[in-house]
mmCIF file of C-alpha atoms and ligand atoms in Angstrom:
data_model
loop_
_atom_site.group_PDB
_atom_site.id
_atom_site.type_symbol
_atom_site.label_atom_id
_atom_site.label_comp_id
_atom_site.label_asym_id
_atom_site.label_seq_id
_atom_site.Cartn_x
_atom_site.Cartn_y
_atom_site.Cartn_z
ATOM 1 C CA MET A 1 7.879 33.103 -92.293
ATOM 2 C CA PRO A 2 5.042 34.339 -90.096
ATOM 3 C CA ARG A 3 3.158 31.558 -88.324
ATOM 4 C CA PHE A 4 -0.231 33.007 -89.210
ATOM 5 C CA LYS A 5 -1.812 34.968 -91.992
ATOM 6 C CA ALA A 6 -3.499 38.338 -91.786
ATOM 7 C CA PRO A 7 -6.343 38.539 -89.254
ATOM 8 C CA HIS A 8 -9.603 37.195 -90.616
ATOM 9 C CA ILE A 9 -11.788 39.911 -89.167
ATOM 10 C CA PRO A 10 -11.620 43.009 -91.352
ATOM 11 C CA SER A 11 -9.424 45.335 -89.321
ATOM 12 C CA PHE A 12 -11.518 48.348 -90.278
ATOM 13 C CA GLU A 13 -14.451 46.842 -88.418
ATOM 14 C CA ILE A 14 -12.713 46.562 -85.108
ATOM 15 C CA THR A 15 -9.874 49.086 -85.185
ATOM 16 C CA PRO A 16 -9.852 52.866 -85.266
ATOM 17 C CA LYS A 17 -8.903 53.995 -88.747
ATOM 18 C CA SER A 18 -5.617 55.572 -87.695
ATOM 19 C CA VAL A 19 -4.547 52.324 -86.062
ATOM 20 C CA TYR A 20 -5.683 50.314 -89.063
ATOM 21 C CA LEU A 21 -3.589 52.469 -91.356
ATOM 22 C CA ARG A 22 -0.622 52.131 -89.032
ATOM 23 C CA ARG A 23 -1.061 48.340 -88.997
ATOM 24 C CA ARG A 24 -1.046 48.377 -92.779
ATOM 25 C CA ASP A 25 2.236 50.242 -92.611
ATOM 26 C CA ILE A 26 3.691 47.675 -90.248
ATOM 27 C CA LEU A 27 2.509 44.767 -92.357
ATOM 28 C CA GLY A 28 3.683 46.517 -95.505
ATOM 29 C CA LEU A 29 7.173 46.993 -94.101
ATOM 30 C CA ALA A 30 7.324 43.360 -93.031
ATOM 31 C CA ALA A 31 6.078 42.192 -96.432
ATOM 32 C CA GLY A 32 8.706 44.275 -98.209
ATOM 33 C CA GLY A 33 11.473 42.342 -96.527
ATOM 34 C CA LEU A 34 9.878 38.920 -96.466
ATOM 35 C CA ALA A 35 8.019 38.652 -99.783
ATOM 36 C CA MET A 36 4.801 37.168 -98.405
ATOM 37 C CA ALA A 37 4.310 33.765 -99.996
ATOM 38 C CA ALA A 38 0.592 33.437 -99.488
ATOM 39 C CA ALA A 39 -2.054 35.581 -101.142
ATOM 40 C CA PRO A 40 -4.250 37.435 -98.658
ATOM 41 C CA GLN A 41 -7.056 35.160 -97.514
ATOM 42 C CA ALA A 42 -10.688 36.083 -97.944
ATOM 43 C CA PHE A 43 -12.111 37.587 -94.785
ATOM 44 C CA ALA A 44 -14.197 35.108 -92.836
ATOM 45 C CA ALA A 45 -16.978 35.895 -90.401
ATOM 46 C CA PRO A 46 -15.932 36.066 -86.751
ATOM 47 C CA LEU A 47 -16.299 32.699 -85.083
ATOM 48 C CA THR A 48 -18.221 33.371 -81.946
ATOM 49 C CA ALA A 49 -19.326 36.940 -81.382
ATOM 50 C CA LYS A 50 -19.756 40.280 -83.050
ATOM 51 C CA PRO A 51 -16.542 42.109 -83.925
ATOM 52 C CA THR A 52 -17.646 44.934 -81.634
ATOM 53 C CA ASP A 53 -17.051 42.620 -78.662
ATOM 54 C CA TYR A 54 -13.398 42.411 -79.582
ATOM 55 C CA LYS A 55 -12.255 45.991 -79.413
ATOM 56 C CA VAL A 56 -12.002 48.631 -76.728
ATOM 57 C CA PRO A 57 -12.084 52.389 -77.216
ATOM 58 C CA ASP A 58 -8.875 52.783 -75.197
ATOM 59 C CA GLU A 59 -5.656 53.927 -76.845
ATOM 60 C CA LEU A 60 -3.373 51.045 -77.852
ATOM 61 C CA THR A 61 -0.208 50.489 -75.832
ATOM 62 C CA PRO A 62 2.770 51.064 -78.140
ATOM 63 C CA LYS A 63 4.334 47.848 -79.400
ATOM 64 C CA GLU A 64 7.645 49.004 -77.936
ATOM 65 C CA SER A 65 6.128 48.909 -74.432
ATOM 66 C CA VAL A 66 4.231 45.641 -74.998
ATOM 67 C CA THR A 67 7.470 43.908 -75.984
ATOM 68 C CA THR A 68 9.907 45.412 -73.458
ATOM 69 C CA TYR A 69 7.874 45.639 -70.208
ATOM 70 C CA ASN A 70 7.065 42.008 -69.421
ATOM 71 C CA ASN A 71 6.465 39.423 -66.745
ATOM 72 C CA PHE A 72 7.982 36.082 -67.756
ATOM 73 C CA TYR A 73 9.900 34.763 -64.775
ATOM 74 C CA GLU A 74 11.448 31.901 -66.756
ATOM 75 C CA PHE A 75 13.641 34.672 -68.210
ATOM 76 C CA GLY A 76 14.132 36.670 -64.995
ATOM 77 C CA THR A 77 12.040 38.732 -62.606
ATOM 78 C CA ASP A 78 12.728 42.281 -63.819
ATOM 79 C CA LYS A 79 10.360 43.773 -66.376
ATOM 80 C CA SER A 80 13.259 44.191 -68.823
ATOM 81 C CA ASP A 81 14.652 40.643 -68.339
ATOM 82 C CA PRO A 82 12.360 38.767 -70.781
ATOM 83 C CA ALA A 83 13.198 41.040 -73.731
ATOM 84 C CA ALA A 84 16.893 40.927 -72.800
ATOM 85 C CA ASN A 85 17.141 37.158 -72.153
ATOM 86 C CA ALA A 86 14.627 35.474 -74.480
ATOM 87 C CA GLY A 87 16.758 35.706 -77.619
ATOM 88 C CA LYS A 88 18.096 32.153 -77.165
ATOM 89 C CA PHE A 89 14.628 30.641 -76.862
ATOM 90 C CA LYS A 90 13.499 28.534 -79.844
ATOM 91 C CA PRO A 91 9.722 28.565 -80.359
ATOM 92 C CA GLU A 92 9.966 26.484 -83.560
ATOM 93 C CA PRO A 93 9.172 23.682 -84.043
ATOM 94 C CA TRP A 94 6.431 23.496 -81.394
ATOM 95 C CA THR A 95 3.731 21.074 -80.357
ATOM 96 C CA VAL A 96 0.849 21.377 -77.918
ATOM 97 C CA LYS A 97 -0.391 18.152 -76.349
ATOM 98 C CA VAL A 98 -4.123 18.182 -75.569
ATOM 99 C CA ASP A 99 -5.199 15.279 -73.387
ATOM 100 C CA GLY A 100 -7.159 14.198 -70.312
ATOM 101 C CA LEU A 101 -10.951 13.913 -70.335
ATOM 102 C CA VAL A 102 -11.405 14.229 -74.102
ATOM 103 C CA GLY A 103 -12.716 11.919 -76.794
ATOM 104 C CA LYS A 104 -9.891 12.687 -79.204
ATOM 105 C CA PRO A 105 -6.605 13.431 -77.454
ATOM 106 C CA GLN A 106 -4.144 14.934 -79.901
ATOM 107 C CA THR A 107 -0.726 16.530 -80.157
ATOM 108 C CA PHE A 108 -0.947 19.499 -82.485
ATOM 109 C CA GLY A 109 1.931 20.956 -84.398
ATOM 110 C CA LEU A 110 1.566 24.710 -84.114
ATOM 111 C CA GLU A 111 1.472 25.144 -87.895
ATOM 112 C CA ASP A 112 -1.369 22.613 -88.172
ATOM 113 C CA LEU A 113 -3.332 24.338 -85.427
ATOM 114 C CA ILE A 114 -3.069 27.659 -87.227
ATOM 115 C CA LYS A 115 -4.246 25.988 -90.431
ATOM 116 C CA ALA A 116 -7.168 24.318 -88.662
ATOM 117 C CA ILE A 117 -8.474 27.399 -86.817
ATOM 118 C CA PRO A 118 -8.654 30.881 -88.343
ATOM 119 C CA VAL A 119 -6.537 33.499 -86.592
ATOM 120 C CA GLU A 120 -8.464 36.604 -85.540
ATOM 121 C CA GLU A 121 -7.434 39.977 -84.200
ATOM 122 C CA ARG A 122 -8.646 40.868 -80.682
ATOM 123 C CA ILE A 123 -7.907 44.193 -79.040
ATOM 124 C CA TYR A 124 -8.047 43.529 -75.304
ATOM 125 C CA ARG A 125 -7.131 45.325 -72.118
ATOM 126 C CA MET A 126 -4.608 43.435 -70.009
ATOM 127 C CA ARG A 127 -4.579 44.170 -66.273
ATOM 128 C CA CYS A 128 -1.677 42.772 -64.250
ATOM 129 C CA VAL A 129 -2.358 42.000 -60.583
ATOM 130 C CA GLU A 130 0.508 44.441 -59.864
ATOM 131 C CA ALA A 131 -1.846 47.297 -60.905
ATOM 132 C CA TRP A 132 -0.401 48.165 -64.292
ATOM 133 C CA SER A 133 -2.227 47.622 -67.553
ATOM 134 C CA MET A 134 -1.926 47.693 -71.317
ATOM 135 C CA VAL A 135 -4.177 47.574 -74.381
ATOM 136 C CA ILE A 136 -2.880 44.953 -76.793
ATOM 137 C CA PRO A 137 -3.929 43.929 -80.315
ATOM 138 C CA TRP A 138 -3.560 40.139 -80.150
ATOM 139 C CA ASP A 139 -3.810 37.696 -83.018
ATOM 140 C CA GLY A 140 -5.113 34.311 -81.973
ATOM 141 C CA MET A 141 -7.766 31.667 -81.953
ATOM 142 C CA PRO A 142 -10.598 31.050 -79.519
ATOM 143 C CA LEU A 143 -9.654 28.338 -77.031
ATOM 144 C CA ALA A 144 -13.190 26.986 -77.573
ATOM 145 C CA SER A 145 -12.294 26.176 -81.181
ATOM 146 C CA LEU A 146 -9.312 24.077 -80.103
ATOM 147 C CA LEU A 147 -11.318 22.323 -77.387
ATOM 148 C CA SER A 148 -14.077 21.433 -79.840
ATOM 149 C CA LEU A 149 -11.477 19.583 -81.958
ATOM 150 C CA VAL A 150 -10.615 17.236 -79.066
ATOM 151 C CA GLU A 151 -14.208 16.778 -77.839
ATOM 152 C CA PRO A 152 -14.206 17.155 -74.031
ATOM 153 C CA THR A 153 -16.180 14.391 -72.309
ATOM 154 C CA SER A 154 -19.106 15.149 -69.985
ATOM 155 C CA ALA A 155 -16.778 14.471 -67.032
ATOM 156 C CA ALA A 156 -14.473 17.378 -67.968
ATOM 157 C CA LYS A 157 -14.985 20.379 -65.662
ATOM 158 C CA TYR A 158 -11.652 22.238 -65.810
ATOM 159 C CA VAL A 159 -8.797 22.933 -68.203
ATOM 160 C CA ALA A 160 -5.192 22.768 -66.979
ATOM 161 C CA PHE A 161 -2.321 24.463 -68.815
ATOM 162 C CA GLU A 162 1.424 23.921 -68.620
ATOM 163 C CA SER A 163 4.328 26.083 -69.852
ATOM 164 C CA VAL A 164 7.532 24.771 -71.336
ATOM 165 C CA VAL A 165 10.535 23.798 -69.179
ATOM 166 C CA ARG A 166 13.864 24.509 -70.888
ATOM 167 C CA PRO A 167 16.529 25.486 -68.365
ATOM 168 C CA GLU A 168 19.113 25.539 -71.144
ATOM 169 C CA GLU A 169 17.218 28.368 -72.860
ATOM 170 C CA MET A 170 15.601 29.992 -69.824
ATOM 171 C CA PRO A 171 17.938 31.615 -67.274
ATOM 172 C CA GLY A 172 15.145 31.852 -64.669
ATOM 173 C CA GLN A 173 14.939 28.051 -64.681
ATOM 174 C CA SER A 174 18.664 27.431 -64.416
ATOM 175 C CA GLY A 175 20.088 30.041 -62.045
ATOM 176 C CA SER A 176 20.786 29.472 -58.359
ATOM 177 C CA PHE A 177 17.726 31.614 -57.554
ATOM 178 C CA GLN A 178 14.496 29.986 -58.743
ATOM 179 C CA PRO A 179 11.724 32.573 -58.406
ATOM 180 C CA LEU A 180 8.875 30.060 -58.966
ATOM 181 C CA PRO A 181 8.390 26.295 -59.134
ATOM 182 C CA TRP A 182 8.424 25.011 -62.732
ATOM 183 C CA PRO A 183 6.639 24.355 -64.936
ATOM 184 C CA TYR A 184 4.444 27.438 -64.707
ATOM 185 C CA VAL A 185 0.889 26.058 -64.557
ATOM 186 C CA GLU A 186 -2.555 27.605 -64.784
ATOM 187 C CA GLY A 187 -6.176 26.549 -64.995
ATOM 188 C CA LEU A 188 -9.667 27.624 -65.928
ATOM 189 C CA ARG A 189 -13.096 26.261 -65.290
ATOM 190 C CA LEU A 190 -14.379 24.652 -68.509
ATOM 191 C CA ASP A 191 -17.095 27.302 -68.957
ATOM 192 C CA GLU A 192 -14.444 30.043 -68.594
ATOM 193 C CA ALA A 193 -12.291 28.237 -71.139
ATOM 194 C CA MET A 194 -15.235 28.007 -73.555
ATOM 195 C CA ASN A 195 -16.148 31.692 -73.207
ATOM 196 C CA PRO A 196 -15.733 33.438 -76.565
ATOM 197 C CA LEU A 197 -13.318 35.988 -75.055
ATOM 198 C CA THR A 198 -10.781 33.307 -74.104
ATOM 199 C CA LEU A 199 -7.998 33.377 -76.667
ATOM 200 C CA LEU A 200 -4.889 31.414 -77.518
ATOM 201 C CA ALA A 201 -2.653 34.163 -78.884
ATOM 202 C CA VAL A 202 -0.043 33.392 -81.537
ATOM 203 C CA GLY A 203 0.749 36.994 -82.417
ATOM 204 C CA LEU A 204 0.441 40.633 -81.486
ATOM 205 C CA TYR A 205 0.352 43.790 -83.592
ATOM 206 C CA GLY A 206 -0.166 41.551 -86.632
ATOM 207 C CA GLU A 207 3.151 39.753 -86.187
ATOM 208 C CA THR A 208 4.330 36.428 -84.788
ATOM 209 C CA LEU A 209 4.354 36.489 -80.975
ATOM 210 C CA PRO A 210 7.715 37.750 -79.632
ATOM 211 C CA ASN A 211 9.488 35.287 -77.318
ATOM 212 C CA GLN A 212 9.127 37.611 -74.330
ATOM 213 C CA ASN A 213 5.326 37.676 -74.777
ATOM 214 C CA GLY A 214 5.006 33.877 -74.631
ATOM 215 C CA ALA A 215 5.947 32.527 -78.052
ATOM 216 C CA PRO A 216 4.711 30.687 -79.832
ATOM 217 C CA ILE A 217 1.307 30.327 -78.109
ATOM 218 C CA ARG A 218 -0.077 31.774 -74.873
ATOM 219 C CA LEU A 219 -3.394 32.174 -73.123
ATOM 220 C CA VAL A 220 -5.274 35.489 -72.935
ATOM 221 C CA THR A 221 -8.237 35.871 -70.535
ATOM 222 C CA PRO A 222 -8.834 39.635 -70.570
ATOM 223 C CA TRP A 223 -11.229 39.748 -67.582
ATOM 224 C CA LYS A 224 -8.656 38.084 -65.303
ATOM 225 C CA TYR A 225 -5.369 39.295 -63.878
ATOM 226 C CA GLY A 226 -2.457 38.888 -66.256
ATOM 227 C CA PHE A 227 -0.893 35.950 -64.411
ATOM 228 C CA LYS A 228 -3.696 33.697 -65.697
ATOM 229 C CA GLY A 229 -2.309 34.313 -69.206
ATOM 230 C CA ILE A 230 0.152 31.428 -69.189
ATOM 231 C CA LYS A 231 2.914 31.668 -71.791
ATOM 232 C CA SER A 232 4.662 29.197 -74.110
ATOM 233 C CA ILE A 233 2.061 26.471 -73.604
ATOM 234 C CA VAL A 234 3.078 22.861 -74.258
ATOM 235 C CA ARG A 235 0.175 20.984 -72.706
ATOM 236 C CA ILE A 236 -3.561 21.459 -72.172
ATOM 237 C CA THR A 237 -5.341 18.843 -70.046
ATOM 238 C CA LEU A 238 -9.071 18.495 -69.418
ATOM 239 C CA THR A 239 -9.758 17.378 -65.846
ATOM 240 C CA ASP A 240 -12.544 16.944 -63.304
ATOM 241 C CA LYS A 241 -10.600 18.726 -60.518
ATOM 242 C CA GLN A 242 -9.592 22.367 -60.099
ATOM 243 C CA PRO A 243 -6.048 22.543 -61.483
ATOM 244 C CA PRO A 244 -3.142 24.063 -59.568
ATOM 245 C CA SER A 245 -2.006 27.545 -60.576
ATOM 246 C CA THR A 246 1.526 28.805 -60.071
ATOM 247 C CA TRP A 247 0.893 32.068 -58.219
ATOM 248 C CA ASN A 248 -1.636 30.349 -55.977
ATOM 249 C CA ILE A 249 0.977 27.709 -55.140
ATOM 250 C CA ALA A 250 3.550 30.454 -54.492
ATOM 251 C CA ASN A 251 1.265 32.534 -52.242
ATOM 252 C CA ALA A 252 -2.301 31.332 -51.740
ATOM 253 C CA SER A 253 -3.307 34.217 -49.469
ATOM 254 C CA GLU A 254 -2.510 36.768 -52.190
ATOM 255 C CA TYR A 255 -3.411 34.993 -55.448
ATOM 256 C CA GLY A 256 -6.580 32.971 -55.918
ATOM 257 C CA PHE A 257 -7.646 30.522 -58.597
ATOM 258 C CA TYR A 258 -10.235 32.811 -60.179
ATOM 259 C CA ALA A 259 -8.173 36.023 -60.277
ATOM 260 C CA ASN A 260 -10.996 37.995 -61.855
ATOM 261 C CA VAL A 261 -10.122 41.687 -62.078
ATOM 262 C CA ASN A 262 -12.009 43.300 -59.204
ATOM 263 C CA PRO A 263 -11.468 46.886 -58.046
ATOM 264 C CA GLU A 264 -13.367 46.124 -54.838
ATOM 265 C CA VAL A 265 -11.099 43.369 -53.608
ATOM 266 C CA ASP A 266 -7.675 44.783 -52.813
ATOM 267 C CA HIS A 267 -4.478 42.795 -52.912
ATOM 268 C CA PRO A 268 -3.295 42.369 -49.293
ATOM 269 C CA ARG A 269 -0.395 44.718 -50.045
ATOM 270 C CA TRP A 270 -1.923 47.286 -52.428
ATOM 271 C CA SER A 271 -5.175 48.719 -53.745
ATOM 272 C CA GLN A 272 -6.760 47.295 -56.889
ATOM 273 C CA ALA A 273 -9.051 50.312 -57.375
ATOM 274 C CA SER A 274 -6.918 51.850 -60.129
ATOM 275 C CA GLU A 275 -4.076 50.977 -62.475
ATOM 276 C CA ARG A 276 -1.114 52.524 -64.297
ATOM 277 C CA ARG A 277 -1.792 52.423 -68.034
ATOM 278 C CA ILE A 278 1.663 51.689 -69.457
ATOM 279 C CA GLY A 279 2.751 53.623 -72.529
ATOM 280 C CA THR A 280 0.231 56.412 -72.208
ATOM 281 C CA GLY A 281 1.477 59.922 -71.682
ATOM 282 C CA GLY A 282 4.883 59.303 -73.195
ATOM 283 C CA PHE A 283 7.330 56.414 -73.171
ATOM 284 C CA PHE A 284 6.431 54.166 -70.199
ATOM 285 C CA GLY A 285 3.991 56.850 -69.140
ATOM 286 C CA THR A 286 1.895 56.232 -66.121
ATOM 287 C CA LYS A 287 -1.570 57.657 -66.648
ATOM 288 C CA ARG A 288 -3.727 56.291 -63.829
ATOM 289 C CA VAL A 289 -7.160 54.963 -64.755
ATOM 290 C CA ASP A 290 -9.935 53.404 -62.693
ATOM 291 C CA THR A 291 -9.971 49.614 -62.687
ATOM 292 C CA LEU A 292 -13.252 48.172 -63.959
ATOM 293 C CA PRO A 293 -15.024 45.062 -62.604
ATOM 294 C CA PHE A 294 -13.972 42.103 -64.774
ATOM 295 C CA ASN A 295 -11.617 44.598 -66.464
ATOM 296 C CA GLY A 296 -14.617 46.001 -68.331
ATOM 297 C CA TYR A 297 -15.792 42.630 -69.685
ATOM 298 C CA GLY A 298 -18.633 42.092 -67.209
ATOM 299 C CA GLU A 299 -21.276 41.957 -69.906
ATOM 300 C CA GLN A 300 -19.569 38.918 -71.418
ATOM 301 C CA VAL A 301 -18.456 37.074 -68.270
ATOM 302 C CA ALA A 302 -20.276 38.203 -65.103
ATOM 303 C CA SER A 303 -22.919 35.485 -65.585
ATOM 304 C CA LEU A 304 -20.204 32.835 -65.171
ATOM 305 C CA TYR A 305 -19.964 33.811 -61.496
ATOM 306 C CA LYS A 306 -23.630 34.252 -60.606
ATOM 307 C CA GLY A 307 -24.224 33.370 -56.960
ATOM 308 C CA MET A 308 -20.513 33.165 -56.132
ATOM 309 C CA ASP A 309 -18.891 35.215 -53.390
ATOM 310 C CA LEU A 310 -16.174 37.041 -55.345
ATOM 311 C CA ARG A 311 -14.381 38.057 -52.152
ATOM 312 C CA ALA A 312 -13.980 34.456 -51.049
ATOM 313 C CA ASN A 313 -13.271 33.315 -54.617
ATOM 314 C CA PHE A 314 -10.708 36.028 -55.439
HETATM 315 N N1 LIG B 401 4.985 30.913 -68.182
HETATM 316 C C1 LIG B 401 4.718 32.127 -67.679
HETATM 317 N N2 LIG B 401 3.570 32.742 -68.036
HETATM 318 C C2 LIG B 401 3.275 33.983 -67.554
HETATM 319 C C3 LIG B 401 4.135 34.619 -66.617
HETATM 320 C C4 LIG B 401 5.346 33.935 -66.253
HETATM 321 O O1 LIG B 401 6.161 34.421 -65.455
HETATM 322 N N3 LIG B 401 5.596 32.695 -66.812
HETATM 323 N N4 LIG B 401 3.794 35.855 -66.094
HETATM 324 C C5 LIG B 401 2.352 36.197 -66.109
HETATM 325 C C6 LIG B 401 2.080 37.575 -65.714
HETATM 326 S S1 LIG B 401 2.211 37.952 -64.076
HETATM 327 C C7 LIG B 401 1.622 38.508 -66.600
HETATM 328 S S2 LIG B 401 1.131 40.058 -66.088
HETATM 329 C C8 LIG B 401 1.589 38.220 -68.056
HETATM 330 C C9 LIG B 401 2.429 39.254 -68.773
HETATM 331 O O2 LIG B 401 2.314 39.119 -70.168
HETATM 332 P P1 LIG B 401 3.125 40.105 -71.119
HETATM 333 O O3 LIG B 401 4.559 40.091 -70.666
HETATM 334 O O4 LIG B 401 2.961 39.545 -72.500
HETATM 335 O O5 LIG B 401 2.515 41.463 -70.976
HETATM 336 O O6 LIG B 401 2.087 36.925 -68.380
HETATM 337 C C10 LIG B 401 1.717 35.908 -67.451
HETATM 338 N N5 LIG B 401 2.134 34.605 -67.966
HETATM 339 MO MO1 LIG B 402 1.000 39.943 -63.754
#
């Protein structure tokens, strides 16, 4: 049973027609086997911005690449490890605890969350700090919608996120070599968290999120490096202090808190001026494209950083 229904934004508004037709094929195939219980829901208006903000003209990364070339160190450090090792992971049932500086702390069952907030499709670029990138059709809900349900207090300035810890299901948490400290943690400033682009994804390509992509719910901040997109979230805490973030803990000189995509600020060990667009030019192709400031989302987010030195706050 899929955890969400069809995207609420009409796909034809935000997706090239060929892709839309292909998506219909995918959904049709799935429906043939599963006998969809629910009738298609009426399309609702997008929650926070025009549908045109939610697509990019770039070619989609094939689903095969999106689901087999991953970073999810809980399942191992090679790109192929998450797809190979995440089969044991059980993303159902699932709860997300939302607490801290909020008026109405709450633990949401994932099913209830999906009922409370319409799931939308968002086609976003994703730029890993390692200088590869993809274009992914996510299905998810604006983080702002979830936060409004718990009513952050005026003291709340940041949002902290925490991934699940399950050594019995996650070989990267149980082996003799522990690549990172667990749990994986991340954070955003509250205004970044409230930005309409910030998404909690529960699916991709119109289907329930695969385990290797962060099932059943993960963060997507398309103007930031991929490591901000924390997977398999179990807790979201509103705070008045800048939260710790895993890659910053692991290596503060190479990975900052903000991690905004910036072609002008190189990683100490490689250039960030361009990126390998995975899945273009054949299977795992490596077409190189220029990296854009804020990954091309400057119009929506640059104002968040007005007056800040983006070299110091990398
Ligand atoms: N919990 C957790 N979240 C994580 C990671 C991880 O290792 N553990 N890797 C991050 C990195 S570096 C990237 S680039 C993206 C990759 O997401 P994808 O595999 O869905 O493309 O997930 C991010 N979220
Ligand atoms: Mo990454």
